[in-house]
mmCIF file of N, CA and C in Angstrom:
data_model
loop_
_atom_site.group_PDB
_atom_site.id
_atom_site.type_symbol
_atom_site.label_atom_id
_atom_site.label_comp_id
_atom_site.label_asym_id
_atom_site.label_seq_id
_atom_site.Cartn_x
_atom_site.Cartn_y
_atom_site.Cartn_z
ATOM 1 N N UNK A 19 -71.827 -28.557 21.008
ATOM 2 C CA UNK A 19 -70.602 -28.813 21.700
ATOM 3 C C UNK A 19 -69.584 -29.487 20.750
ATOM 4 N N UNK A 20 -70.272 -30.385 20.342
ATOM 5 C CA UNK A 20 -68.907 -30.821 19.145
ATOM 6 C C UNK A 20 -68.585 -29.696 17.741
ATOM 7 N N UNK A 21 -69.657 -28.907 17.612
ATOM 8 C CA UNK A 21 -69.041 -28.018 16.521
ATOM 9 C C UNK A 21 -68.022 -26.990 17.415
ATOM 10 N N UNK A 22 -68.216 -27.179 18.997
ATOM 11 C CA UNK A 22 -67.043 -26.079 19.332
ATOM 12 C C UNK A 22 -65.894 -26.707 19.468
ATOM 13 N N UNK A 23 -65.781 -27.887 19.668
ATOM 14 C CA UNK A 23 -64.478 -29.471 19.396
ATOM 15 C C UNK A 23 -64.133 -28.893 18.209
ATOM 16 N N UNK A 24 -64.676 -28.941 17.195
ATOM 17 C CA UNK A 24 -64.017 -28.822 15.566
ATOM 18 C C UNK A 24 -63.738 -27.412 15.625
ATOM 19 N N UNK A 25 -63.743 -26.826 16.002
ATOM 20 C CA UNK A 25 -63.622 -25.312 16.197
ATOM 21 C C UNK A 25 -62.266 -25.511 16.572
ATOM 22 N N UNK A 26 -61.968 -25.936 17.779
ATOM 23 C CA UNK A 26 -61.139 -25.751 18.671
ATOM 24 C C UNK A 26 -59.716 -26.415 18.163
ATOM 25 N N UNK A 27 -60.111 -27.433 17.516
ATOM 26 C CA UNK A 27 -59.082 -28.309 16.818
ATOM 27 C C UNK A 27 -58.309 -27.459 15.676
ATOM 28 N N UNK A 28 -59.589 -27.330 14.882
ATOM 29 C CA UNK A 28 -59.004 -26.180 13.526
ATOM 30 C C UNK A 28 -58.430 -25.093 13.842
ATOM 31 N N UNK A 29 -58.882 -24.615 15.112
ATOM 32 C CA UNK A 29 -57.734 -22.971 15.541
ATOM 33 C C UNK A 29 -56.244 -24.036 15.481
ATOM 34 N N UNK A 30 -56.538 -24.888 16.563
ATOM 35 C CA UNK A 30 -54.789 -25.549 16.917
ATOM 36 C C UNK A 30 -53.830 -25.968 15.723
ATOM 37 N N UNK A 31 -54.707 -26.229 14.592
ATOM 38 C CA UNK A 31 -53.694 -26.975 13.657
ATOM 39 C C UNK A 31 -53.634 -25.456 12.531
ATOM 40 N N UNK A 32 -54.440 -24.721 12.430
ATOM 41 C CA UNK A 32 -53.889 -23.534 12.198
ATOM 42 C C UNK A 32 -52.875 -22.448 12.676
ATOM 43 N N UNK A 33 -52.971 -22.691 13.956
ATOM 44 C CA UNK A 33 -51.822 -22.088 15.119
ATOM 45 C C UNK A 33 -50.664 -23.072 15.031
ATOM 46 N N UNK A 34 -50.764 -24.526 14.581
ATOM 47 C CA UNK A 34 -49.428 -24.980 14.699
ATOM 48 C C UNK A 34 -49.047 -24.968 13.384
ATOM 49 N N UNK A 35 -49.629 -24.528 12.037
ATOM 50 C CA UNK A 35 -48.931 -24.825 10.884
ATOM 51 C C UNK A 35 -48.461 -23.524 10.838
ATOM 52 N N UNK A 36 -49.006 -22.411 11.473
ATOM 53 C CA UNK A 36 -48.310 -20.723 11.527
ATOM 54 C C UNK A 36 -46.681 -21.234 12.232
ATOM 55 N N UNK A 37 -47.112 -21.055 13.143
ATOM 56 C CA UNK A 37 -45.576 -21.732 14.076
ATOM 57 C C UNK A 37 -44.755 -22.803 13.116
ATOM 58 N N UNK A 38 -45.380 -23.658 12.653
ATOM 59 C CA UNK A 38 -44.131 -24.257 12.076
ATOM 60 C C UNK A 38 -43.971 -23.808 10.524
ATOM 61 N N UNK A 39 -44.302 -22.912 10.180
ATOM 62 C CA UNK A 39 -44.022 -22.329 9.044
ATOM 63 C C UNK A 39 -42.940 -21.142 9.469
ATOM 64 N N UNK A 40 -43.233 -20.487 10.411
ATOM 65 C CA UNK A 40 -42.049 -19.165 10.887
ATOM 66 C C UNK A 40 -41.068 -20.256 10.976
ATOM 67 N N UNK A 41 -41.013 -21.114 11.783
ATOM 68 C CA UNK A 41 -39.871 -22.265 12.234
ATOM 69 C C UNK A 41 -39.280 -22.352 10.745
ATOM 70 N N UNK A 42 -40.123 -22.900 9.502
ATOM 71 C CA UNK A 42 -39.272 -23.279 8.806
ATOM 72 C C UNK A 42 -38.612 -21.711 7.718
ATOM 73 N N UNK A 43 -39.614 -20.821 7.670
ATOM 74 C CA UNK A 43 -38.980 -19.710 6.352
ATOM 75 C C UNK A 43 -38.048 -18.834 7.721
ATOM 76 N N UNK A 44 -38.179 -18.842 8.817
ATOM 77 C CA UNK A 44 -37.042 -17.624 10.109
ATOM 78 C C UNK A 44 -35.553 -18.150 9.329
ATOM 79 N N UNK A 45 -35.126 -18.928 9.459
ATOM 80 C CA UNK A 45 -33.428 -19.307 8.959
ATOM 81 C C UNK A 45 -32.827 -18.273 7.711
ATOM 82 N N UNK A 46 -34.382 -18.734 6.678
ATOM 83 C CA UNK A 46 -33.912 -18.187 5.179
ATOM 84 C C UNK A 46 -33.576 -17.045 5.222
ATOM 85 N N UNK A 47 -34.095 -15.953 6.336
ATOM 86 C CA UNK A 47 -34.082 -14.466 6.281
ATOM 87 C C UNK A 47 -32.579 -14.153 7.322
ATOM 88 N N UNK A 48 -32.146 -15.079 8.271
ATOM 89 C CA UNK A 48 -31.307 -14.489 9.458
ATOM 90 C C UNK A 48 -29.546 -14.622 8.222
ATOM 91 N N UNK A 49 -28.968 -13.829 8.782
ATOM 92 C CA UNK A 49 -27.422 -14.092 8.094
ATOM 93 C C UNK A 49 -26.802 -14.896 8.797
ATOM 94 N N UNK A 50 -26.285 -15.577 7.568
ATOM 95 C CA UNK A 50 -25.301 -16.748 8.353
ATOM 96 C C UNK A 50 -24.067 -15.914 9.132
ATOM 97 N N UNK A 51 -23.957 -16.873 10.321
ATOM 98 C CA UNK A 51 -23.168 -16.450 11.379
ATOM 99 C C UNK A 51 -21.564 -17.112 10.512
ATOM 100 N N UNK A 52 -20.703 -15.835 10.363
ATOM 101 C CA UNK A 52 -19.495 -16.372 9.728
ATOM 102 C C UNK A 52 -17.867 -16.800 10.450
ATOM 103 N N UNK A 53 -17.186 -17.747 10.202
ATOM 104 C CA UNK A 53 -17.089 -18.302 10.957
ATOM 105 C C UNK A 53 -15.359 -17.711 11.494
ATOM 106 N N UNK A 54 -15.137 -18.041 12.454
ATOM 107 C CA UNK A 54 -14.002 -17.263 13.364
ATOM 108 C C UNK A 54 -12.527 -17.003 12.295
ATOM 109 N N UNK A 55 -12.723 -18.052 11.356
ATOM 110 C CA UNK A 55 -11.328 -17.920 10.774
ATOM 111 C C UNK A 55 -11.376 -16.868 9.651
ATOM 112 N N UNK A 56 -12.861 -16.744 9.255
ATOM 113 C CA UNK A 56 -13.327 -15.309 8.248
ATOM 114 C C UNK A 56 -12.987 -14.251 8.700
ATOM 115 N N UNK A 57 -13.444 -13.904 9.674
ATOM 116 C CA UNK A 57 -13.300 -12.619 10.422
ATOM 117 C C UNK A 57 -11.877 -12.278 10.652
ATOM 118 N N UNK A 58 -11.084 -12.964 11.484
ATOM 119 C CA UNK A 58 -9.409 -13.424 11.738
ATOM 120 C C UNK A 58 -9.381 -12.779 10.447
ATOM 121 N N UNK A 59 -8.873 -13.447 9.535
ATOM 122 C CA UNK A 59 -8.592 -12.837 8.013
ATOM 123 C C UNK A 59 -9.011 -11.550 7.676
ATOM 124 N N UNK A 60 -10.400 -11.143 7.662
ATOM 125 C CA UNK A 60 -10.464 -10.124 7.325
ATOM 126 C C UNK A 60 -9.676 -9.137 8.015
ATOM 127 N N UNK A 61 -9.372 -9.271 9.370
ATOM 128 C CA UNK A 61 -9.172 -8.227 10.462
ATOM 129 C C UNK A 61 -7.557 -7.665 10.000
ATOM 130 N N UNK A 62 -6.874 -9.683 9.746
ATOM 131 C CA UNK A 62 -5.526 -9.106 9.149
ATOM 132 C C UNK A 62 -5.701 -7.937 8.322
ATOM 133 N N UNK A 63 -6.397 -8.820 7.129
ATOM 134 C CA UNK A 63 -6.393 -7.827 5.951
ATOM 135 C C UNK A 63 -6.418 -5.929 6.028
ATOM 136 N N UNK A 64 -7.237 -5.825 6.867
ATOM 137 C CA UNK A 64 -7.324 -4.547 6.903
ATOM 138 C C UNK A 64 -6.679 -4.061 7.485
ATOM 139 N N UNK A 65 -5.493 -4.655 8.732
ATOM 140 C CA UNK A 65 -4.808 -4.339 9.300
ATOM 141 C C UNK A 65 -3.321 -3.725 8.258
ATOM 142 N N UNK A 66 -3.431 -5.332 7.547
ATOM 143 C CA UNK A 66 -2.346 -5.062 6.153
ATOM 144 C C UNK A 66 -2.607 -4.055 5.099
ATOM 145 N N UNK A 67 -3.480 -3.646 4.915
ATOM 146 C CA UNK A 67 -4.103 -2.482 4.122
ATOM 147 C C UNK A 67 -3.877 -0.959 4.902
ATOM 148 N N UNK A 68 -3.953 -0.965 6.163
ATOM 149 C CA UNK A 68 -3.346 0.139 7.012
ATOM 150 C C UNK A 68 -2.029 -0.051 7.197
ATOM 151 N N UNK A 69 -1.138 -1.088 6.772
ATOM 152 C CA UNK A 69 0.286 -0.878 7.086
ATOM 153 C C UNK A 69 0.780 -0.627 5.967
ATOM 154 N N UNK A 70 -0.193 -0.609 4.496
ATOM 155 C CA UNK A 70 0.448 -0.907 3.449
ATOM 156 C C UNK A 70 -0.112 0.473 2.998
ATOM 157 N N UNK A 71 -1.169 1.660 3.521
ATOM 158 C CA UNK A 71 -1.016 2.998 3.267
ATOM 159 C C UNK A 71 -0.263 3.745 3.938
ATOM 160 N N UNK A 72 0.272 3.130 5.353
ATOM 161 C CA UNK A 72 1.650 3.719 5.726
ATOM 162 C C UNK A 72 2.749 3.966 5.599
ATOM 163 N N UNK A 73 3.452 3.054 5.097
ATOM 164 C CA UNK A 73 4.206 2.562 4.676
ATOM 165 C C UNK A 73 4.397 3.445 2.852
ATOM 166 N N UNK A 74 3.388 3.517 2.114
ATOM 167 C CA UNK A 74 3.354 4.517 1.223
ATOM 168 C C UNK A 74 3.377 5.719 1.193
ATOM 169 N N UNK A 75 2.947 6.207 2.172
ATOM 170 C CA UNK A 75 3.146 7.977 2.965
ATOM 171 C C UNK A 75 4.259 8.084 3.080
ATOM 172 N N UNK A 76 5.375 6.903 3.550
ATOM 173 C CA UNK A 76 6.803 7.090 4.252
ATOM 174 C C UNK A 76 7.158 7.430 3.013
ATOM 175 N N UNK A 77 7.179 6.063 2.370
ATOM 176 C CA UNK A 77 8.162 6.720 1.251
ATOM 177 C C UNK A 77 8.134 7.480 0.134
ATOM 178 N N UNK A 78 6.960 8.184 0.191
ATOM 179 C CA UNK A 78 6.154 9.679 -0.130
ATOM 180 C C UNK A 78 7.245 10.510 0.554
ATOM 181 N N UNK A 79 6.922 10.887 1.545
ATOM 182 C CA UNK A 79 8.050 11.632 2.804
ATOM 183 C C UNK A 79 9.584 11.303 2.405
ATOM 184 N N UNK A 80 9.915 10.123 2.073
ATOM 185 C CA UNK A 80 11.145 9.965 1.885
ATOM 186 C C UNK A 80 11.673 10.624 0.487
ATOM 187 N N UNK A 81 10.353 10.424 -0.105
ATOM 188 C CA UNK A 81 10.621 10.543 -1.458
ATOM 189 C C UNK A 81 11.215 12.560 -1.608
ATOM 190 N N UNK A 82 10.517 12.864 -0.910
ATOM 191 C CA UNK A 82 10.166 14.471 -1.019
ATOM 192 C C UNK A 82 11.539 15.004 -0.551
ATOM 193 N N UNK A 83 12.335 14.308 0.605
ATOM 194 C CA UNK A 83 13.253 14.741 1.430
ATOM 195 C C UNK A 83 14.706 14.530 0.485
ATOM 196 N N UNK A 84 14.122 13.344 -0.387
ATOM 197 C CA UNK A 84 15.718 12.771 -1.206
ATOM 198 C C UNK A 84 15.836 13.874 -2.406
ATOM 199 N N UNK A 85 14.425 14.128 -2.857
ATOM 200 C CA UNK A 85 14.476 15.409 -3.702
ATOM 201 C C UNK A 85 15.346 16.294 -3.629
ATOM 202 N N UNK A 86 14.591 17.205 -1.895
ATOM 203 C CA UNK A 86 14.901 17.943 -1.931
ATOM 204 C C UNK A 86 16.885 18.254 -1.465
ATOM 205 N N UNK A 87 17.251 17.011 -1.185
ATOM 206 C CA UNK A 87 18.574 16.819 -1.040
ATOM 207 C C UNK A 87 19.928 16.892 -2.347
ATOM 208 N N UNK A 88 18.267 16.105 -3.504
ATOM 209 C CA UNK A 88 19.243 16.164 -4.509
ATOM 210 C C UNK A 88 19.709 17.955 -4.805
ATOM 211 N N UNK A 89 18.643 18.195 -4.701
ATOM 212 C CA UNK A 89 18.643 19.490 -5.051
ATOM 213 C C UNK A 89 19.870 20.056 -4.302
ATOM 214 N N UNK A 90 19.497 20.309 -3.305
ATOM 215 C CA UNK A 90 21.103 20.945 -2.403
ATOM 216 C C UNK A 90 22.725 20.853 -3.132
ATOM 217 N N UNK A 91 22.688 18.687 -3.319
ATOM 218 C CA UNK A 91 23.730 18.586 -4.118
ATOM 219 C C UNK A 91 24.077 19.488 -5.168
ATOM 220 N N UNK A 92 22.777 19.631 -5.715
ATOM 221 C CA UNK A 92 23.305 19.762 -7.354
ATOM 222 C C UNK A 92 23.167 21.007 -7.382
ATOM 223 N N UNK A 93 22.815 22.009 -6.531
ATOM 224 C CA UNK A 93 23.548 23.385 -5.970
ATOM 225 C C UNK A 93 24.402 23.345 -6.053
ATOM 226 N N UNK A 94 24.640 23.149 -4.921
ATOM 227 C CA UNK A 94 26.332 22.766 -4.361
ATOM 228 C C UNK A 94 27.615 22.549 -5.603
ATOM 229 N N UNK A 95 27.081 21.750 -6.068
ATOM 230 C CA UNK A 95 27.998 20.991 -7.166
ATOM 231 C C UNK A 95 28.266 22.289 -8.436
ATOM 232 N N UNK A 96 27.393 22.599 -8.982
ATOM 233 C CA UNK A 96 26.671 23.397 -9.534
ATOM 234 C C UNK A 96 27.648 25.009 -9.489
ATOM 235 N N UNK A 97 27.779 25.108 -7.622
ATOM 236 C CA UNK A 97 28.324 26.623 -7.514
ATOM 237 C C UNK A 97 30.116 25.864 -7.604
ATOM 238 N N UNK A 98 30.286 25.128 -7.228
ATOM 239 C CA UNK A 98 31.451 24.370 -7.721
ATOM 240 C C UNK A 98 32.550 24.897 -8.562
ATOM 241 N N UNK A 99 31.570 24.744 -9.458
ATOM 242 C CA UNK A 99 32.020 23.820 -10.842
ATOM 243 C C UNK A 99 32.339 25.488 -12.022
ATOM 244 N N UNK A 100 31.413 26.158 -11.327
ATOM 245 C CA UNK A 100 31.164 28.025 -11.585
ATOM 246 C C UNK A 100 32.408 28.250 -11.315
ATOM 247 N N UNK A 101 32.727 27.642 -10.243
ATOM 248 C CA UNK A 101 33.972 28.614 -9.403
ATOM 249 C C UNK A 101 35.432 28.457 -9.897
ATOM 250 N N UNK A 102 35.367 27.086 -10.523
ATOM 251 C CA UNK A 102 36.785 26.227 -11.495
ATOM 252 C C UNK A 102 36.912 27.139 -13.021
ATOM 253 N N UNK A 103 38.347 27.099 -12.957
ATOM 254 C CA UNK A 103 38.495 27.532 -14.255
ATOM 255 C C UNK A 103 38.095 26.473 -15.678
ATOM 256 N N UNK A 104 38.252 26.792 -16.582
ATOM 257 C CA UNK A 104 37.134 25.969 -17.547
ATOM 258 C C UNK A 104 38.382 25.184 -18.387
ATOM 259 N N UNK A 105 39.884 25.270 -18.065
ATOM 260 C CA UNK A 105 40.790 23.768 -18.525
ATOM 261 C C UNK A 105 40.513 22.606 -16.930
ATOM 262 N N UNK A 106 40.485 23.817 -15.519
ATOM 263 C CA UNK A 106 40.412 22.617 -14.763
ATOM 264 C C UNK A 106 39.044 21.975 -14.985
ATOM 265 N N UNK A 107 37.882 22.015 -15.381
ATOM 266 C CA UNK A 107 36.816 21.571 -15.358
ATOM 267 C C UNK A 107 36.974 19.967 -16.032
ATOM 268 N N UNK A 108 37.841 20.650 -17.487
ATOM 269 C CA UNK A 108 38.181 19.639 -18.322
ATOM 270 C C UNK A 108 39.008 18.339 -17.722
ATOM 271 N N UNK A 109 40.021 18.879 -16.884
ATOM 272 C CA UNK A 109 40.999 18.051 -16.407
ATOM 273 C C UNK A 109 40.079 17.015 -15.409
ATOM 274 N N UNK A 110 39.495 17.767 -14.695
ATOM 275 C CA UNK A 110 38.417 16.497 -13.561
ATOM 276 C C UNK A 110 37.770 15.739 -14.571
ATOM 277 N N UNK A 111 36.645 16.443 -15.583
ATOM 278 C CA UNK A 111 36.356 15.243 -16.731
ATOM 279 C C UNK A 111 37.496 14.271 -17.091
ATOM 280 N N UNK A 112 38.589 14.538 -17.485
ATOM 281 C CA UNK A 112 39.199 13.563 -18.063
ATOM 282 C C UNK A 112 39.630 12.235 -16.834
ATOM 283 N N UNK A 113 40.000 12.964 -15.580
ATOM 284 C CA UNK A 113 40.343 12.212 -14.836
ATOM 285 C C UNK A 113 38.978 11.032 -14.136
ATOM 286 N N UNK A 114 37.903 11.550 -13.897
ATOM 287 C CA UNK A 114 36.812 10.766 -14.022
ATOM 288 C C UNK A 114 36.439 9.787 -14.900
ATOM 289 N N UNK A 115 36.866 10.072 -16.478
ATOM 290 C CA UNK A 115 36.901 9.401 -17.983
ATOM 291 C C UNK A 115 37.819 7.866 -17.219
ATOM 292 N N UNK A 116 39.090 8.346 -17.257
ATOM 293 C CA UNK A 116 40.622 7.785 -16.832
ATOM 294 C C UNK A 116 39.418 6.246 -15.858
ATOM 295 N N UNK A 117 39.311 7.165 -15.041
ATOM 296 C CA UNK A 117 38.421 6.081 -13.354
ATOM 297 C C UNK A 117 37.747 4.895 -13.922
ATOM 298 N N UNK A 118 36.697 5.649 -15.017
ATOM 299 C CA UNK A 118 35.120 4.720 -15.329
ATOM 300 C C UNK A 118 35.852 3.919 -16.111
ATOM 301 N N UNK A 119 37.334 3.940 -16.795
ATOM 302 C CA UNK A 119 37.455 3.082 -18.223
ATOM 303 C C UNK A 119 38.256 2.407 -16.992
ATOM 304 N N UNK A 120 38.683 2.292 -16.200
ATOM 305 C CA UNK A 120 39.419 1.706 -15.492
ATOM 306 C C UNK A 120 40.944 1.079 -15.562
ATOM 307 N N UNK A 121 41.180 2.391 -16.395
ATOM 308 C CA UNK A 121 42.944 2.818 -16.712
ATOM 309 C C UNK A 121 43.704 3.822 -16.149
ATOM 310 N N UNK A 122 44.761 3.668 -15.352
ATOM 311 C CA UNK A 122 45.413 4.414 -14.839
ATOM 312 C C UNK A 122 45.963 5.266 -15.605
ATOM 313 N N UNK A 123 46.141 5.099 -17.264
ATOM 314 C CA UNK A 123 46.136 6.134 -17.855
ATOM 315 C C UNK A 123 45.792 7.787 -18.206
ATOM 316 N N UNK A 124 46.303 8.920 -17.895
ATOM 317 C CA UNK A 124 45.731 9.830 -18.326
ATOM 318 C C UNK A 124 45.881 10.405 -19.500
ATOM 319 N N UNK A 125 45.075 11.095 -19.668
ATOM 320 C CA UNK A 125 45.207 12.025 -20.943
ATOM 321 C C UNK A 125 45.818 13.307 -20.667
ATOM 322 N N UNK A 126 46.929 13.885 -21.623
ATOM 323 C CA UNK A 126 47.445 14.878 -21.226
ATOM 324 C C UNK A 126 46.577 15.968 -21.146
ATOM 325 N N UNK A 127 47.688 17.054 -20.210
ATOM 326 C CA UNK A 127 46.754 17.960 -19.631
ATOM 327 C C UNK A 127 47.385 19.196 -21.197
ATOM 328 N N UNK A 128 45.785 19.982 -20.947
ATOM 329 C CA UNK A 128 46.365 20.781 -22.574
ATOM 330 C C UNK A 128 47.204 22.180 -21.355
ATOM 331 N N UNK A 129 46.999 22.346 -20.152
ATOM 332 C CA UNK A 129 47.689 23.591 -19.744
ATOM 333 C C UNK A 129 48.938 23.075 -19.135
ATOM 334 N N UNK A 130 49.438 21.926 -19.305
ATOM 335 C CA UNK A 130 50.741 21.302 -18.678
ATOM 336 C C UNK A 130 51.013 21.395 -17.177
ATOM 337 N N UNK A 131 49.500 21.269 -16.387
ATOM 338 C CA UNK A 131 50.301 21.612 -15.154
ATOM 339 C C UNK A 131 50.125 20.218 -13.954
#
């Protein structure tokens, strides 16, 4: 009867050093729970990371549309400029020249008109 006492004892303190061994290595393995203002942040972040590939598409899109505008202009300009005789061409150069130097001066015209 007492070797089933020592029996009985040695299961318990084997059963309680199991238990308090999970007790102490369970923590090392679980992930720390992170804390509300981490998450908050991250959530911005990615929020700002989706406004900030949007926002790059636009002016992708914008970019494509100003292109293709220049283009039109410089058609436009282009069939213009075809259509002018080649002293008036000169005469708008000079008068543009006249603008940028910022003299009311002109330069004479070579067809006098």
């Amino acid at each position: 009867m007492f070797e089933r006492k020592i029996n009985f004892v040695f299961w318990g303190i084997i059963l309680v050093g199991i238990l308090l061994a999970v007790w102490i290595i369970t923590p090392l393995f679980k992930t720390p729970k992170l804390p509300k203002t981490l998450i908050n942040t991250d959530l911005k972040a990615d929020q700002l990371q989706k406004e900030i590939e949007a926002l790059g598409e636009k002016i992708n899109e914008l970019e494509t549309a100003t292109r293709k505008e220049v283009r039109v202009i410089r058609e436009k300009t282009a069939q213009e400029v075809r259509s002018l005789p080649g002293s008036s061409i000169a005469n708008e150069l000079n008068d543009e020249l006249a603008k940028f130097r910022g003299m009311g001066v002109r330069s004479s015209r070579m067809d006098d008109s």
